[in-house]
Structures are given as structure tokens and as C-alpha cells.
XYZ file of C-alpha atoms in Angstrom:
434
model
C -22.169 123.813 31.769
C -22.067 120.091 31.396
C -19.144 119.850 33.805
C -21.258 121.674 36.498
C -24.122 119.312 35.894
C -21.874 116.238 36.255
C -20.397 117.658 39.462
C -23.827 118.236 40.859
C -24.941 114.737 39.917
C -21.833 113.175 41.608
C -22.437 115.374 44.744
C -26.043 114.327 44.776
C -25.141 110.717 44.388
C -22.648 110.829 47.219
C -25.270 112.436 49.391
C -27.655 109.734 48.630
C -25.105 107.081 49.470
C -24.340 108.817 52.757
C -27.967 109.017 53.635
C -28.413 105.408 52.629
C -25.475 104.346 54.912
C -26.822 106.478 57.769
C -30.299 104.991 57.330
C -28.789 101.463 57.403
C -26.855 102.277 60.484
C -29.857 103.602 62.304
C -32.150 100.706 61.293
C -29.916 97.788 61.584
C -26.582 98.596 63.639
C -27.819 101.090 66.218
C -30.615 98.761 67.765
C -27.990 96.028 68.135
C -25.550 98.361 69.819
C -28.333 99.646 72.201
C -29.458 96.190 72.945
C -26.043 94.999 73.822
C -25.505 98.172 75.926
C -28.518 97.579 77.978
C -28.260 93.621 78.061
C -24.810 93.797 79.563
C -24.861 95.736 82.851
C -21.607 97.100 84.112
C -20.842 95.308 87.479
C -19.286 97.225 90.306
C -15.517 96.385 90.804
C -13.825 96.249 94.066
C -10.100 96.327 94.947
C -8.589 94.664 98.003
C -8.428 97.938 100.019
C -12.142 98.457 99.335
C -12.966 94.943 100.623
C -10.912 95.355 103.751
C -12.435 98.784 104.550
C -15.921 97.554 103.992
C -15.239 94.544 106.249
C -13.873 96.710 108.946
C -17.097 98.906 108.815
C -19.844 96.293 108.625
C -18.671 92.978 109.898
C -20.763 92.084 112.962
C -17.838 90.474 114.811
C -16.371 93.922 115.254
C -19.577 95.112 116.718
C -19.565 92.247 119.242
C -15.926 93.177 120.148
C -16.898 96.871 120.665
C -19.914 95.829 122.881
C -17.391 93.585 125.048
C -15.074 96.584 125.297
C -17.974 98.724 126.589
C -18.949 95.987 129.089
C -15.305 95.809 130.344
C -15.297 99.667 130.854
C -18.685 99.371 132.742
C -17.020 96.662 134.973
C -14.227 99.200 135.844
C -16.738 101.796 136.716
C -18.573 99.284 138.915
C -15.411 98.227 140.722
C -14.623 101.846 141.570
C -18.165 102.631 142.886
C -18.697 102.952 146.584
C -21.562 100.995 148.177
C -24.683 103.080 149.062
C -25.357 103.893 152.699
C -28.130 102.275 154.511
C -30.734 104.075 156.632
C -32.729 102.221 159.312
C -35.767 103.659 161.043
C -37.641 101.905 164.023
C -40.650 103.069 165.863
C -42.880 101.462 168.605
C -44.805 101.829 171.916
C -43.022 102.074 175.191
C -44.505 100.844 178.622
C -42.952 101.258 181.987
C -42.631 98.207 184.030
C -41.690 100.031 187.254
C -44.092 102.077 189.422
C -43.967 105.707 188.969
C -43.714 105.793 185.207
C -45.286 108.414 183.126
C -47.442 106.080 181.303
C -47.471 104.609 177.765
C -45.601 106.479 175.051
C -43.812 105.896 171.910
C -40.054 105.438 171.125
C -38.100 105.548 167.792
C -34.693 104.893 166.400
C -32.925 106.188 163.349
C -29.669 104.728 162.296
C -27.221 105.251 159.326
C -24.583 102.853 158.175
C -21.902 102.954 155.527
C -19.825 99.998 154.249
C -16.154 100.836 153.255
C -13.682 98.681 151.556
C -10.044 98.647 152.652
C -7.838 100.487 150.117
C -6.037 97.339 149.257
C -9.243 95.529 148.646
C -10.651 98.250 146.550
C -7.422 98.542 144.519
C -7.434 94.820 143.800
C -11.036 94.963 142.610
C -10.225 97.835 140.287
C -7.064 96.031 139.073
C -9.114 92.945 138.216
C -11.603 95.030 136.272
C -8.924 96.854 134.365
C -7.283 93.493 133.435
C -10.609 92.632 131.838
C -10.387 95.769 129.586
C -7.011 94.432 128.464
C -8.568 91.175 127.413
C -11.311 92.959 125.563
C -8.702 95.243 123.689
C -6.693 92.138 122.787
C -9.758 90.268 121.640
C -10.804 93.198 119.403
C -7.392 93.544 117.887
C -7.211 89.755 117.302
C -10.651 89.819 115.573
C -9.503 92.641 113.311
C -6.389 90.773 112.360
C -8.186 87.600 111.660
C -10.890 89.330 109.672
C -8.270 91.175 107.695
C -6.431 87.871 106.924
C -9.615 86.082 105.996
C -10.658 88.836 103.566
C -7.291 88.975 101.943
C -7.328 85.137 101.599
C -10.679 85.102 100.160
C -9.943 87.945 97.726
C -6.780 86.222 96.328
C -8.702 82.950 96.150
C -11.199 84.660 93.928
C -8.437 85.960 91.746
C -6.938 82.519 91.518
C -10.255 80.955 90.585
C -10.864 83.601 87.979
C -7.447 82.792 86.483
C -8.377 79.154 86.359
C -11.754 80.024 84.710
C -9.899 81.978 81.917
C -7.517 79.117 81.480
C -10.221 76.472 81.103
C -12.328 78.770 78.957
C -9.441 79.038 76.507
C -8.885 75.297 76.644
C -12.552 74.733 75.990
C -12.634 77.006 72.904
C -9.465 75.474 71.613
C -10.777 71.958 72.026
C -13.991 72.939 70.215
C -11.942 74.170 67.376
C -9.913 70.985 67.281
C -13.096 68.950 67.399
C -14.495 70.849 64.424
C -11.239 70.292 62.482
C -11.308 66.583 63.472
C -14.848 66.236 62.359
C -14.083 67.784 59.001
C -11.193 65.404 58.415
C -13.326 62.399 59.476
C -16.121 63.666 57.151
C -13.796 63.737 54.121
C -12.213 60.371 55.069
C -8.783 61.620 56.153
C -9.041 60.464 59.690
C -10.690 57.468 61.413
C -13.911 57.880 63.234
C -12.358 57.049 66.628
C -10.431 60.358 66.415
C -13.742 62.174 66.450
C -14.903 60.137 69.426
C -11.711 61.132 71.219
C -12.176 64.808 70.290
C -15.817 64.743 71.478
C -14.641 63.236 74.840
C -11.900 65.864 75.331
C -14.401 68.623 74.343
C -16.996 67.361 76.829
C -14.365 67.194 79.561
C -13.273 70.792 78.789
C -16.821 71.896 78.945
C -17.153 70.222 82.368
C -14.107 71.773 83.552
C -15.360 75.232 82.441
C -18.783 74.712 84.134
C -16.938 73.637 87.370
C -14.605 76.638 87.305
C -17.568 78.901 86.866
C -19.230 77.464 89.909
C -16.086 77.753 91.913
C -15.674 81.443 91.017
C -19.309 81.976 92.149
C -18.678 80.152 95.295
C -15.508 82.082 96.133
C -17.245 85.325 95.488
C -20.224 84.338 97.753
C -17.927 83.513 100.591
C -15.954 86.801 100.187
C -19.311 88.759 100.168
C -20.201 86.815 103.281
C -17.279 88.474 105.012
C -18.495 91.892 104.024
C -22.141 91.597 104.685
C -24.791 93.072 102.539
C -22.895 96.214 101.855
C -21.948 95.194 98.339
C -24.154 93.822 95.622
C -24.717 90.170 94.834
C -23.071 90.427 91.426
C -19.724 92.246 91.499
C -16.273 91.968 90.153
C -12.771 92.100 91.752
C -9.736 93.953 90.552
C -6.247 93.078 91.523
C -3.534 90.420 91.161
C -1.601 88.010 93.406
C 1.264 89.791 95.229
C 4.069 87.653 93.990
C 6.753 90.304 94.552
C 6.888 89.793 98.310
C 8.932 87.276 100.246
C 9.373 86.060 103.825
C 12.030 87.022 106.308
C 14.417 84.407 107.689
C 12.921 81.683 109.799
C 14.864 82.694 112.907
C 13.406 86.256 112.717
C 9.792 84.863 112.399
C 10.463 82.689 115.542
C 11.401 85.772 117.497
C 8.151 87.475 116.402
C 5.983 84.614 117.791
C 6.193 86.069 121.287
C 4.539 89.266 120.062
C 1.687 87.536 118.419
C -1.831 89.125 119.222
C -2.968 85.572 120.009
C -0.457 85.321 122.764
C -1.234 88.837 123.907
C -4.907 87.831 124.487
C -3.854 84.791 126.536
C -1.348 86.866 128.545
C -4.166 89.313 129.290
C -6.442 86.424 130.442
C -3.578 85.214 132.794
C -3.082 88.669 134.195
C -6.822 88.796 134.837
C -6.790 85.481 136.562
C -3.807 86.696 138.742
C -5.618 89.848 139.625
C -8.728 87.861 140.757
C -6.664 85.617 142.836
C -5.141 88.683 144.653
C -8.685 89.971 145.109
C -9.889 86.653 146.617
C -6.965 86.697 149.018
C -7.662 90.292 150.248
C -11.414 89.578 150.489
C -10.745 87.555 153.703
C -11.083 90.849 155.568
C -12.850 93.038 153.082
C -13.589 96.233 155.062
C -15.575 97.779 157.744
C -18.896 99.232 158.347
C -19.335 102.830 160.054
C -22.594 103.163 162.061
C -24.433 106.142 163.630
C -27.794 106.123 165.268
C -30.179 108.187 167.347
C -32.661 106.685 169.716
C -35.473 108.443 171.428
C -37.133 106.875 174.454
C -40.009 108.541 176.127
C -37.801 110.414 178.551
C -34.302 109.775 177.085
C -32.452 110.462 173.782
C -29.306 108.508 173.018
C -26.744 109.009 170.124
C -24.430 106.185 169.204
C -21.402 105.939 166.956
C -19.541 102.754 166.144
C -17.814 100.479 163.698
C -18.424 96.897 162.645
C -15.505 94.698 161.448
C -16.015 91.098 160.247
C -13.790 88.470 161.750
C -12.459 85.790 159.363
C -12.889 82.973 161.799
C -15.043 80.404 160.129
C -14.926 81.534 156.423
C -11.472 82.307 155.294
C -12.401 81.917 151.603
C -10.379 78.781 151.074
C -12.647 77.560 148.335
C -12.664 80.841 146.227
C -8.925 81.245 146.695
C -8.229 77.699 145.630
C -10.395 78.032 142.574
C -8.762 81.320 141.588
C -5.309 79.691 142.039
C -6.249 76.828 139.750
C -7.519 79.411 137.261
C -4.142 80.980 137.166
C -2.388 77.736 136.676
C -4.748 76.863 133.808
C -4.204 80.159 132.114
C -0.444 79.773 132.302
C -0.754 76.245 130.862
C -2.854 77.581 128.099
C -0.312 80.371 127.305
C 2.502 77.824 127.079
C 0.371 75.470 124.896
C -0.698 78.399 122.613
C 2.952 79.488 122.165
C 4.005 75.960 121.183
C 1.072 75.696 118.783
C 1.922 79.144 117.095
C 5.418 78.072 116.597
C 4.447 74.688 115.129
C 1.815 76.253 112.839
C 4.205 79.051 111.836
C 7.055 76.749 110.906
C 4.556 74.420 108.885
C 3.323 77.504 107.033
C 6.857 78.511 106.359
C 7.712 75.101 104.977
C 4.605 75.246 102.760
C 5.778 78.534 101.483
C 9.283 77.103 100.656
C 7.743 74.270 98.815
C 5.565 76.584 96.837
C 8.512 78.728 96.115
C 10.532 75.783 94.768
C 7.577 74.773 92.710
C 7.228 78.249 91.242
C 10.937 78.205 90.410
C 10.650 74.814 88.632
C 7.645 76.036 86.642
C 9.155 79.347 85.636
C 12.636 77.913 84.924
C 11.652 75.328 82.439
C 8.644 73.247 83.134
C 6.117 75.585 81.561
C 8.290 76.222 78.544
C 8.989 72.449 78.095
C 5.375 71.609 78.216
C 4.565 74.291 75.774
C 7.338 73.061 73.405
C 6.012 69.605 73.605
C 2.537 70.736 72.674
C 3.829 72.797 69.712
C 5.781 69.812 68.400
C 2.704 67.485 68.834
C 0.414 70.191 67.146
C 2.838 70.548 64.324
C 3.212 66.722 63.879
C -0.545 66.388 63.932
C -1.120 68.993 61.401
C 1.461 67.330 59.025
C -0.065 63.893 59.623
C 2.980 62.606 61.367
C 1.084 61.964 64.647
C -2.482 61.074 65.389
C -5.064 63.067 67.472
C -4.366 60.969 70.592
C -0.866 62.193 70.901
C -1.858 65.710 70.368
C -4.757 65.436 72.856
C -2.271 63.999 75.450
C 0.161 66.929 74.945
C -2.685 69.341 75.275
C -3.923 67.742 78.471
C -0.394 67.766 79.919
C 0.097 71.371 79.073
C -3.275 72.197 80.626
C -2.470 70.308 83.826
C 0.863 72.141 84.075
C -0.598 75.487 83.859
C -3.234 74.569 86.434
C -0.506 73.353 88.739
C 1.315 76.650 88.192
C -1.623 78.704 89.171
C -2.186 76.529 92.303
C 1.563 76.916 93.285
C 1.093 80.703 92.995
C -1.776 80.612 95.237
C -0.105 78.429 97.746
C 2.820 80.728 97.763
C 0.455 83.663 98.770
C -1.720 81.637 101.016
C 1.206 80.408 103.183
C 2.348 83.960 103.614
C -1.159 85.025 104.674
C -1.283 82.280 107.289
C 1.979 83.499 108.676
C 0.559 86.922 108.715
C -2.452 85.738 110.668
C -0.404 83.732 113.176
C 2.044 86.623 113.831
C -0.259 89.585 113.474
C 2.138 91.283 111.074
C 1.595 92.465 107.530
C 3.795 90.636 105.212
C 1.825 91.309 102.005
C 1.300 95.052 101.961
C -2.134 96.369 100.875
C -1.688 99.486 98.757
C -4.627 101.868 98.362
């Protein structure tokens, strides 16, 4: 019997302990968890494909390009439209001036005329309008390529700034810890006071770098959101990483791709349009003819007439418009040549920046990072054992921090140079995977 009583008492005691623990959790822990849950909202996260798709749907530049394409299509319709016929009606009194007339009466005249272009003039006008649609198509494609490259560059820029923010945040926390240890050693008399001043200075500098990095991340996100419009919230996160696994083709192959650049395609379309307008101006010297038909009713006579009117290019041979169109063709050809030279120059410059960034990355990854970390560890160990002062340790920490920042900058330069070549050539070198 006593054993059962003891068992019941132990079970009752355990139950009371569980109830007390549950009560403590509900009263103390649960409100904190709920407060943290509601105080920290979950921000929407976007990947690079999400950003590109959103930009392609909502960016106003694409709407402008679509409107320009519609206007070019309307110009083709206008060029193929025949002019409207013209009806002329006249009426008035008639008086006979010779004896024996029948007296006063009325006369009337109804005429119909239709202007017709010669087939070669009409075809030239339609050809010029269709060349305008090619310009609009090339412009729309160029806008899409430019927008895609800008979104990708801004997205990777945000990733790089976030990496710098994480780096300086870790440095700030570490320097705050070092500052507390130095303060403790100064308080107990193991270190001189100037070491605390040095630690305070480094901690303040780290805090300044951290605040600057936060502002730069906010700035980068604001610019990226500006490319997408108001379709995403003000506060958001990005998910992804820098595409370091890709490389560039050989320089000779890139040079061959310059002639296929969408930027050159647009200028070529402009040149073709100018040439079509020149042909049109030359053929407009004798644009067409006008067919005429009329019925005239006198008091005692009805007459029907059929005829044709052909303009004679005697005084106006359109020397001015033809000369202006010819000058426009030469200007477009010069612009095309200049654009091609500029693309080759910019592409090779971006290629050289890419090679420099690649060499820097190789230097960082093949020894510079590990050497800076080894120096930092040696300086930290020497400081802990009292063999070196705080100044040597702070210098090593600053050097290691600078090396890591330069490494992140080299990674972004590597990607940014490839994106620049992408934009210039209109090809996708850094694949965007959904």
C-alpha cells in the first residue's frame, strides 16, 4: 500500500512540474516568440529570372517600343493606300449673246478625277515604309537586350553589395569583441591606454563601414527596383549568386560576332530606310497621272469628256529633296562605320578588363587570401600570448579585411565585364537558369 501511495505522489509531483513548466512557457516564452514572429516580417525574395520576367512585362521602354512598332505598321498601311477620288460640281446661268437664242437658262458641270501613282513610285513608297518597320523591330530588340543586361548587372551588383555587407558586419562584430578584450586588459593594467584608443578607433571605423555598406545595399536595391517599376514591394530580398563558372570565348571569335550586334542591325536598318527614301525622292520627279471624266450640260447641248493629266518635271526636278536624301544616306553609312569601330573598341576594352579580373581572381585564390589569413592568425596568436601589441594585430586585421574586399570587387568585375560584352554583342554569355 505504501508503495502505491509513493508512486501516486511521484506521479502527482511530476504532473505538477510539467504543469509549472507549461505555465512558464505560456507566460514567459510564448509571448516573446509571438512578438518576434510578428515583429520580423518575411520579405519577398526574387531570383534573377523573376526580375527579368518582371522587367519585360512592366518596363515602360518596352511599351514605347511597341507603340513605335505600331506607328511603323500604320505608315506601311498609309503608303499602300490609294488617294481618294475628287468630285467637282459647277452650276450657273447661261445667256445667249447671239440673236435667236432661246433666252436665259442654267448650265451645270460634274467632273470626277482620280490620281494614280506609277507602280515604281508606289512600290518605292511602300518599300520606304517597310524599312521603317525594320528600324522599329531592331530598336525594340535592342531595348530588350539593353534592359536585360541592365537588370542582370543591377542584380549581381546587389549580390556583391550584400556580400560586402556581410563581410563588414563580421568585421564590426569581431572588432567590438577585440575592443572589449582590450578594455578589460587596460582596466586590469595589462595593456597601456593607447591600445584602447586604437581599438576604439578601429571599432568606429568598422561601424562606419558597416553603415556605409547598408546604405549601398539599399541604394542598389532601389536602382534595381527602378528597372522593374512598382510591380515589386519596396522592401524585398534577392536570391542568387555570382555566375563564376562561365568564361569568355576567344577574342577572335568575339570580333567576328561584332558584325551581328543588334546595335549595328539598328543602324543598318536606318541606312536601308535612308536609301529607300532616296529612291523614292528620285522617282517622285514624275510621280503619276490623274484620270478625269466630266459631264457638262448647256441649255441646248450636253458634252462628255474623258482625259488624263500628267505633270511635266520642267521647273521642279526635286534637286533639293534628292540631295538631302543622298546626304542622309552618306550620314547613315558613316554612322554605321563609326558604330562598328566603337563596338570593337568597347568590346576589346571589356575583354581586357575581364582578363585582368580573371588574373586578379587567380592571384587571390592561389595564395593571396590564404597568405593574408595566415598573417592574421600569426598576429592574433602573438597578441594573445603577449608577443605583439594591439597595433600589429589591428594592422593584420585591416590588411585581411582589405584583401577580402578586393577579392569581392574582383569577382564582380569578372562578371560585370562579361555582362558588358553581352550587351555589346547581344548574345547571352551568362546563362539565366529558371
